[in-house]
Amino acid sequence: MWLATAVGSAVLFGLAGWWMKVSQMRRGHVSVMLFGLYVSGTAGFGIHAAIEGTIHELNDYRVWIAGIIIGAGSALGNALFMKALDYGPASLTSPLTNMNIVLVIALGTLYYGESLRATESLGILLLLVAVVLISYKKQSQSTAIQSRWYLYVIAAVLFFTFRNGGLKITEELGLSSAPILFIGYALSLIWFAFPVRKATDRAAVRTGLKLGLLAGLFSYGGLQLYAVALATGPANLAAPIFATNSLVVAAGSILIYKERLNRAQWAAFLLTIAGLIIIRI
């Protein structure tokens, strides 16, 4: 059951990334789009916490500490990722920042003592290779990498680990994910609210806000399912499955925008399928 939940989390979170891409293709304002994402995401986690009866956990200081850390991981991770793109190629930045899952795998295996069979280790290896290949695009020209790019990438990896690995730690502490993510998304909402005031292009604002709100709903669903997968299954398997969410964006780009996958990306698709099958065996 946890495997289906983990796959579902990757699909839903991938759809969030897809609507972010659509916003980019339609020239939506980036800051407004992220603001809209955190608006609907915050609402989703708040309603979820109220329905499941965990909203009272907001009285627990540990929930606030976790929410602040995970929220910082989400907001600063995204901000640092966008900054890294200014100093280095996207074909390297995207897969490398996704390598935060290696730290999550290490957390589950080494600290929490989650066991791995040989077939599961092979499946994880295939998924890790797939994550690297998914975002690979051959550069038409050599792209210079400035020294500060390395710092931004390393920082982004660490902050994304706070988000993805933090949910594993809070689950082990017996804390509910919905109120924690509600706090995290609410703080991220405040973070991205300030740049919105500088947006002047009304068409770009409307596009970014509409698609950002839609992306936030899928972001909520994907992270909530990811939290469930961590609670019901091993983190060292759920994390690499969740990281394959980029395949959804690739599939949508092929179907809607008629983009073509290169050989590396086709290999990523096949490796993802193979990795999931091997893990299931």
Short mmCIF file of C-alpha atoms in Angstrom, two decimals:
data_model
loop_
_atom_site.label_atom_id
_atom_site.label_comp_id
_atom_site.label_asym_id
_atom_site.label_seq_id
_atom_site.Cartn_x
_atom_site.Cartn_y
_atom_site.Cartn_z
CA MET A 1 0.00 0.00 0.00
CA TRP A 2 2.83 2.41 0.82
CA LEU A 3 4.27 1.86 -2.68
CA ALA A 4 1.05 3.02 -4.35
CA THR A 5 0.97 6.01 -2.00
CA ALA A 6 4.58 6.92 -2.83
CA VAL A 7 3.90 6.67 -6.57
CA GLY A 8 0.76 8.77 -6.11
CA SER A 9 2.77 11.41 -4.26
CA ALA A 10 5.24 11.60 -7.16
CA VAL A 11 2.41 11.94 -9.70
CA LEU A 12 0.55 14.69 -7.79
CA PHE A 13 3.71 16.64 -6.95
CA GLY A 14 4.76 16.24 -10.58
CA LEU A 15 1.47 17.80 -11.65
CA ALA A 16 2.29 20.77 -9.42
CA GLY A 17 5.55 21.13 -11.35
CA TRP A 18 3.62 20.78 -14.59
CA TRP A 19 1.34 23.74 -13.84
CA MET A 20 4.41 25.74 -12.88
CA LYS A 21 5.85 24.94 -16.31
CA VAL A 22 2.58 25.96 -17.97
CA SER A 23 2.79 29.28 -16.15
CA GLN A 24 6.32 29.73 -17.44
CA MET A 25 5.27 28.89 -21.01
CA ARG A 26 2.40 31.39 -20.78
CA ARG A 27 4.70 34.06 -19.34
CA GLY A 28 3.10 34.11 -15.93
CA HIS A 29 4.83 36.19 -13.27
CA VAL A 30 7.14 33.86 -11.30
CA SER A 31 6.76 35.47 -7.86
CA VAL A 32 2.98 35.73 -8.25
CA MET A 33 2.84 32.10 -9.32
CA LEU A 34 4.78 30.98 -6.24
CA PHE A 35 2.61 33.20 -4.07
CA GLY A 36 -0.52 31.54 -5.51
CA LEU A 37 1.01 28.10 -4.98
CA TYR A 38 1.55 28.75 -1.28
CA VAL A 39 -1.91 30.33 -0.89
CA SER A 40 -3.80 27.24 -2.06
CA GLY A 41 -1.24 24.90 -0.47
CA THR A 42 -1.64 26.60 2.91
CA ALA A 43 -5.42 26.41 2.60
CA GLY A 44 -5.21 22.73 1.66
CA PHE A 45 -3.10 21.74 4.66
CA GLY A 46 -5.18 23.90 7.00
CA ILE A 47 -8.47 22.32 5.87
CA HIS A 48 -6.86 18.86 5.99
CA ALA A 49 -5.69 19.40 9.57
CA ALA A 50 -9.13 20.66 10.59
CA ILE A 51 -10.95 17.69 9.02
CA GLU A 52 -8.64 15.03 10.48
CA GLY A 53 -8.77 16.71 13.90
CA THR A 54 -5.08 17.59 14.22
CA ILE A 55 -5.45 21.37 14.07
CA HIS A 56 -5.12 21.45 17.88
CA GLU A 57 -1.48 20.37 17.47
CA LEU A 58 -0.72 23.98 16.59
CA ASN A 59 -0.51 24.41 20.36
CA ASP A 60 2.57 22.15 20.38
CA TYR A 61 5.82 24.13 20.16
CA ARG A 62 7.47 21.16 18.40
CA VAL A 63 5.01 21.52 15.51
CA TRP A 64 6.00 25.17 15.12
CA ILE A 65 9.72 24.38 15.20
CA ALA A 66 9.22 21.66 12.59
CA GLY A 67 6.99 23.91 10.49
CA ILE A 68 9.57 26.71 10.53
CA ILE A 69 12.39 24.35 9.50
CA ILE A 70 10.37 22.62 6.77
CA GLY A 71 8.96 25.94 5.57
CA ALA A 72 12.48 27.38 5.34
CA GLY A 73 13.53 24.27 3.43
CA SER A 74 10.72 24.78 0.92
CA ALA A 75 10.94 28.56 0.44
CA LEU A 76 14.72 28.96 0.61
CA GLY A 77 15.30 25.78 -1.38
CA ASN A 78 13.18 27.14 -4.24
CA ALA A 79 14.78 30.60 -3.99
CA LEU A 80 18.32 29.18 -4.01
CA PHE A 81 17.47 26.85 -6.89
CA MET A 82 16.25 29.81 -8.98
CA LYS A 83 19.40 31.74 -8.01
CA ALA A 84 21.64 28.84 -9.04
CA LEU A 85 20.09 28.93 -12.51
CA ASP A 86 21.56 32.43 -12.92
CA TYR A 87 25.10 31.11 -12.53
CA GLY A 88 25.09 27.63 -14.08
CA PRO A 89 23.30 25.37 -16.57
CA ALA A 90 19.80 24.07 -15.76
CA SER A 91 20.80 20.65 -17.12
CA LEU A 92 23.15 20.29 -14.12
CA THR A 93 21.33 22.37 -11.52
CA SER A 94 18.03 20.49 -11.59
CA PRO A 95 19.31 16.91 -11.21
CA LEU A 96 21.93 17.89 -8.65
CA THR A 97 19.43 19.64 -6.37
CA ASN A 98 17.26 16.52 -6.59
CA MET A 99 20.13 14.62 -5.04
CA ASN A 100 18.83 15.71 -1.63
CA ILE A 101 17.07 12.35 -1.66
CA VAL A 102 20.45 10.67 -1.10
CA LEU A 103 20.59 12.35 2.31
CA VAL A 104 17.01 11.26 3.04
CA ILE A 105 17.91 7.67 2.10
CA ALA A 106 20.95 7.86 4.39
CA LEU A 107 18.75 9.23 7.20
CA GLY A 108 16.32 6.31 6.95
CA THR A 109 18.99 3.64 6.52
CA LEU A 110 21.75 4.75 8.90
CA TYR A 111 19.88 6.65 11.61
CA TYR A 112 16.52 4.90 11.75
CA GLY A 113 17.90 1.47 10.85
CA GLU A 114 15.61 0.79 7.88
CA SER A 115 16.78 -2.37 6.14
CA LEU A 116 17.40 -2.74 2.43
CA ARG A 117 17.32 -5.92 0.40
CA ALA A 118 19.66 -6.32 -2.56
CA THR A 119 16.79 -5.86 -5.03
CA GLU A 120 15.62 -2.72 -3.22
CA SER A 121 19.15 -1.29 -3.32
CA LEU A 122 19.27 -1.96 -7.05
CA GLY A 123 15.87 -0.29 -7.49
CA ILE A 124 17.07 2.80 -5.58
CA LEU A 125 20.20 2.97 -7.73
CA LEU A 126 18.10 2.89 -10.91
CA LEU A 127 15.81 5.63 -9.58
CA LEU A 128 18.78 7.82 -8.61
CA VAL A 129 20.26 7.47 -12.09
CA ALA A 130 16.83 8.26 -13.55
CA VAL A 131 16.55 11.45 -11.49
CA VAL A 132 19.88 12.63 -12.89
CA LEU A 133 18.93 11.79 -16.49
CA ILE A 134 15.39 13.22 -16.41
CA SER A 135 16.57 16.84 -16.48
CA TYR A 136 19.50 16.27 -18.82
CA LYS A 137 19.60 18.44 -21.91
CA LYS A 138 22.57 18.77 -24.19
CA GLN A 139 23.90 22.30 -24.16
CA SER A 140 24.10 23.85 -27.61
CA GLN A 141 27.05 25.92 -26.41
CA SER A 142 29.48 25.46 -23.58
CA THR A 143 28.15 27.21 -20.48
CA ALA A 144 30.54 28.75 -18.00
CA ILE A 145 29.85 27.83 -14.40
CA GLN A 146 30.60 30.60 -11.95
CA SER A 147 32.08 29.68 -8.58
CA ARG A 148 29.07 30.83 -6.57
CA TRP A 149 26.89 28.34 -8.50
CA TYR A 150 28.40 25.54 -6.42
CA LEU A 151 27.45 27.32 -3.20
CA TYR A 152 23.87 27.88 -4.35
CA VAL A 153 23.48 24.24 -5.42
CA ILE A 154 24.90 22.86 -2.17
CA ALA A 155 22.69 25.20 -0.13
CA ALA A 156 19.61 24.25 -2.18
CA VAL A 157 20.31 20.55 -1.62
CA LEU A 158 20.55 21.09 2.13
CA PHE A 159 17.36 23.15 2.37
CA PHE A 160 15.36 20.69 0.25
CA THR A 161 16.63 17.99 2.61
CA PHE A 162 15.11 19.96 5.51
CA ARG A 163 11.75 19.71 3.74
CA ASN A 164 11.85 16.10 2.54
CA GLY A 165 13.84 14.62 5.40
CA GLY A 166 12.13 16.77 8.00
CA LEU A 167 8.85 15.02 7.34
CA LYS A 168 10.51 11.68 8.17
CA ILE A 169 11.83 13.03 11.46
CA THR A 170 8.48 14.51 12.51
CA GLU A 171 6.73 11.24 11.63
CA GLU A 172 9.15 9.38 13.91
CA LEU A 173 8.34 11.91 16.65
CA GLY A 174 4.64 11.12 16.30
CA LEU A 175 3.71 14.57 14.97
CA SER A 176 1.01 14.95 12.32
CA SER A 177 2.19 16.24 8.95
CA ALA A 178 -0.80 18.46 8.04
CA PRO A 179 -0.37 21.14 10.76
CA ILE A 180 3.39 21.15 10.23
CA LEU A 181 3.03 21.67 6.49
CA PHE A 182 0.32 24.26 7.15
CA ILE A 183 2.84 26.31 9.14
CA GLY A 184 5.59 25.69 6.60
CA TYR A 185 3.47 26.78 3.64
CA ALA A 186 2.05 29.78 5.54
CA LEU A 187 5.59 31.04 6.26
CA SER A 188 6.58 30.45 2.63
CA LEU A 189 3.47 32.40 1.62
CA ILE A 190 4.71 35.38 3.63
CA TRP A 191 8.19 35.00 2.10
CA PHE A 192 6.90 35.24 -1.48
CA ALA A 193 4.27 37.91 -0.72
CA PHE A 194 6.81 40.74 -0.72
CA PRO A 195 7.98 40.43 -4.38
CA VAL A 196 4.35 40.30 -5.54
CA ARG A 197 3.93 44.01 -4.76
CA LYS A 198 6.44 44.84 -7.48
CA ALA A 199 4.49 43.02 -10.22
CA THR A 200 3.01 45.46 -12.74
CA ASP A 201 2.09 43.37 -15.80
CA ARG A 202 -1.58 42.54 -15.17
CA ALA A 203 -1.75 39.74 -17.73
CA ALA A 204 1.35 38.07 -16.27
CA VAL A 205 -0.05 38.51 -12.76
CA ARG A 206 -3.39 36.90 -13.65
CA THR A 207 -1.72 33.99 -15.42
CA GLY A 208 0.78 33.41 -12.63
CA LEU A 209 -1.83 33.63 -9.88
CA LYS A 210 -4.35 31.32 -11.57
CA LEU A 211 -1.82 28.61 -12.42
CA GLY A 212 -0.02 29.05 -9.10
CA LEU A 213 -3.24 28.39 -7.20
CA LEU A 214 -3.75 25.25 -9.27
CA ALA A 215 -0.17 24.11 -8.71
CA GLY A 216 -0.59 24.62 -4.98
CA LEU A 217 -3.48 22.17 -4.81
CA PHE A 218 -1.38 19.44 -6.38
CA SER A 219 1.61 20.41 -4.25
CA TYR A 220 -0.57 19.93 -1.16
CA GLY A 221 -1.80 16.56 -2.39
CA GLY A 222 1.66 15.36 -3.36
CA LEU A 223 3.38 16.32 -0.10
CA GLN A 224 0.51 14.97 1.99
CA LEU A 225 0.72 11.60 0.25
CA TYR A 226 4.51 11.69 0.61
CA ALA A 227 4.07 12.16 4.35
CA VAL A 228 1.69 9.18 4.43
CA ALA A 229 4.20 7.09 2.45
CA LEU A 230 6.91 7.96 5.00
CA ALA A 231 4.58 6.98 7.85
CA THR A 232 3.56 3.64 6.32
CA GLY A 233 6.71 2.63 4.46
CA PRO A 234 10.51 2.99 4.54
CA ALA A 235 11.88 6.48 3.83
CA ASN A 236 14.86 5.05 1.98
CA LEU A 237 12.43 3.73 -0.66
CA ALA A 238 9.67 6.36 -0.56
CA ALA A 239 12.12 9.26 -1.07
CA PRO A 240 13.64 8.13 -4.40
CA ILE A 241 10.17 7.25 -5.72
CA PHE A 242 8.90 10.72 -4.78
CA ALA A 243 11.89 12.30 -6.53
CA THR A 244 10.79 10.88 -9.89
CA ASN A 245 7.99 13.49 -10.02
CA SER A 246 9.92 15.26 -12.81
CA LEU A 247 8.74 12.54 -15.20
CA VAL A 248 5.24 14.02 -15.05
CA VAL A 249 6.55 17.36 -16.32
CA ALA A 250 8.49 15.56 -19.06
CA ALA A 251 5.39 13.60 -20.13
CA GLY A 252 3.23 16.72 -20.23
CA SER A 253 5.85 18.55 -22.26
CA ILE A 254 5.78 15.76 -24.82
CA LEU A 255 2.00 15.52 -25.04
CA ILE A 256 1.09 19.21 -24.87
CA TYR A 257 4.10 21.18 -26.08
CA LYS A 258 5.36 18.50 -28.48
CA GLU A 259 8.79 18.49 -26.91
CA ARG A 260 10.98 15.51 -27.69
CA LEU A 261 12.85 13.47 -25.14
CA ASN A 262 16.52 12.93 -25.81
CA ARG A 263 18.11 9.54 -25.35
CA ALA A 264 19.10 10.25 -21.76
CA GLN A 265 15.52 11.22 -20.86
CA TRP A 266 14.09 8.11 -22.51
CA ALA A 267 16.61 6.10 -20.50
CA ALA A 268 15.40 7.89 -17.36
CA PHE A 269 11.82 6.88 -18.11
CA LEU A 270 12.75 3.23 -18.61
CA LEU A 271 14.98 3.19 -15.53
CA THR A 272 12.16 4.64 -13.42
CA ILE A 273 9.77 1.91 -14.51
CA ALA A 274 12.43 -0.75 -13.95
CA GLY A 275 13.33 0.66 -10.53
CA LEU A 276 9.71 0.67 -9.36
CA ILE A 277 9.20 -2.90 -10.57
CA ILE A 278 12.36 -4.12 -8.82
CA ILE A 279 11.40 -2.40 -5.57
CA ARG A 280 7.98 -4.04 -5.76
CA ILE A 281 9.45 -7.55 -6.22
#
